[in-house]
Protein backbone atom coordinates (compact mmCIF):
# COMPACT_ATOMS: atom_id res chain seq x y z
CA MET A 1 -0.06 0.08 -0.16
CA ILE A 2 1.52 3.27 -1.15
CA VAL A 3 -0.12 6.04 1.88
CA ASN A 4 0.76 9.36 0.51
CA LEU A 5 2.64 11.63 3.39
CA ILE A 6 0.81 14.63 2.61
CA PRO A 7 -2.52 15.80 3.82
CA ALA A 8 -4.49 16.74 0.81
CA GLU A 9 -5.33 20.28 2.97
CA ASP A 10 -1.91 20.99 3.44
CA GLN A 11 0.21 20.27 0.27
CA GLY A 12 2.23 23.97 -0.23
CA LEU A 13 4.91 24.01 -2.47
CA PHE A 14 7.79 22.66 -3.22
CA VAL A 15 11.44 23.82 -4.91
CA LEU A 16 14.34 20.81 -5.60
CA ILE A 17 17.37 22.76 -6.89
CA VAL A 18 19.82 20.41 -8.78
CA LEU A 19 23.42 21.72 -7.74
CA THR A 20 25.92 20.15 -10.02
CA VAL A 21 28.53 20.74 -8.28
CA ARG A 22 33.18 18.98 -8.76
CA PRO A 23 33.04 15.98 -6.34
CA GLU A 24 36.07 18.49 -3.81
CA ASN A 25 33.26 20.52 -3.51
CA GLN A 26 30.34 18.51 -2.31
CA GLN A 27 30.70 18.22 0.85
CA ALA A 28 32.12 22.12 1.45
CA LEU A 29 28.74 23.01 -0.23
CA ILE A 30 27.11 20.39 1.90
CA ASP A 31 28.46 22.42 5.07
CA SER A 32 27.94 26.13 3.75
CA ILE A 33 24.00 25.10 3.28
CA ARG A 34 24.00 23.83 6.71
CA SER A 35 25.44 25.97 8.25
CA ALA A 36 23.44 29.26 6.81
CA GLY A 37 21.20 28.71 10.70
CA ASP A 38 18.14 27.42 11.62
CA PRO A 39 15.38 25.68 8.98
CA ALA A 40 12.39 26.26 11.56
CA LYS A 41 12.98 30.20 11.96
CA VAL A 42 12.99 30.50 7.59
CA PRO A 43 9.48 32.27 7.89
CA GLY A 44 6.78 29.64 5.03
CA LEU A 45 9.34 26.98 5.44
CA ARG A 46 7.65 23.91 6.58
CA SER A 47 11.04 21.27 5.51
CA ILE A 48 13.54 20.99 3.82
CA ASN A 49 15.86 17.55 3.06
CA LEU A 50 19.60 17.05 1.38
CA LEU A 51 20.37 14.53 -1.31
CA ARG A 52 23.76 13.97 -2.39
CA SER A 53 24.83 12.73 -5.47
CA LEU A 54 26.79 9.36 -4.55
CA ASP A 55 29.28 9.98 -7.41
CA GLY A 56 30.26 13.46 -5.76
CA THR A 57 28.86 15.38 -8.70
CA GLN A 58 25.20 17.20 -8.03
CA VAL A 59 23.30 17.92 -4.64
CA ILE A 60 20.17 18.84 -4.30
CA ASN A 61 18.18 21.25 -1.87
CA HIS A 62 14.38 20.06 -1.04
CA MET A 63 11.89 22.13 0.24
CA HIS A 64 9.14 22.86 1.28
CA TRP A 65 7.36 25.65 1.67
CA ALA A 66 3.85 27.27 3.21
CA SER A 67 3.29 29.16 -0.07
CA LYS A 68 4.62 30.08 -3.45
CA GLU A 69 4.91 33.97 -1.94
CA ALA A 70 6.30 32.43 1.06
CA TYR A 71 8.79 31.46 -0.51
CA GLU A 72 9.07 33.94 -2.36
CA GLU A 73 8.90 36.32 0.87
CA ALA A 74 11.87 34.20 1.68
CA ARG A 75 14.42 34.29 -0.82
CA GLY A 76 13.90 37.97 -1.99
CA HIS A 77 14.11 39.33 1.52
CA LEU A 78 15.81 36.96 4.02
CA PRO A 79 19.90 38.36 4.25
CA VAL A 80 21.01 34.41 6.02
CA ILE A 81 19.09 33.01 2.11
CA LYS A 82 20.78 35.60 0.20
CA ASN A 83 24.39 35.01 1.69
CA THR A 84 23.98 31.81 1.37
CA ARG A 85 22.99 31.56 -2.35
CA ALA A 86 26.05 33.67 -2.98
CA GLU A 87 28.43 30.72 -1.04
CA VAL A 88 26.38 28.38 -3.46
CA GLN A 89 26.83 30.43 -6.13
CA ARG A 90 30.98 30.39 -5.83
CA LEU A 91 30.60 26.06 -4.66
CA THR A 92 28.92 25.28 -8.18
CA GLU A 93 29.24 24.90 -11.83
CA ASN A 94 25.45 25.43 -12.63
CA ALA A 95 21.74 25.56 -10.65
CA ALA A 96 18.54 24.63 -11.90
CA THR A 97 15.62 26.16 -9.65
CA ASN A 98 11.94 23.76 -10.20
CA ILE A 99 9.02 24.09 -8.22
CA TYR A 100 5.99 21.57 -8.19
CA GLU A 101 3.17 21.18 -6.41
CA ALA A 102 2.37 17.87 -4.90
CA VAL A 103 0.18 15.70 -6.03
CA SER A 104 -2.80 13.77 -4.76
CA LEU A 105 -2.27 9.66 -5.92
CA SER A 106 -5.35 9.00 -4.69
């Protein structure tokens, strides 16, 4: 049985940022994102997960936001996000941001 872990009334917005890095920079990139501060203090951010590729060439930043507005407000106005983004850009070769909404399985 497949379980939909996201309640239909509370799906919000999902942002996946695929970051391409040199293998020698993968851990530094992860450390940079981790050191940005407490994610619980970012208004509207419900969760954040980092995924790293086994070959060392990618990191995926998977974020769940309360709404598109919360994401845009944080991205545009929070210094911690601006500062982290500058460091991430320094360590990456390429970045692709994709925005999604959840779809019910039933």
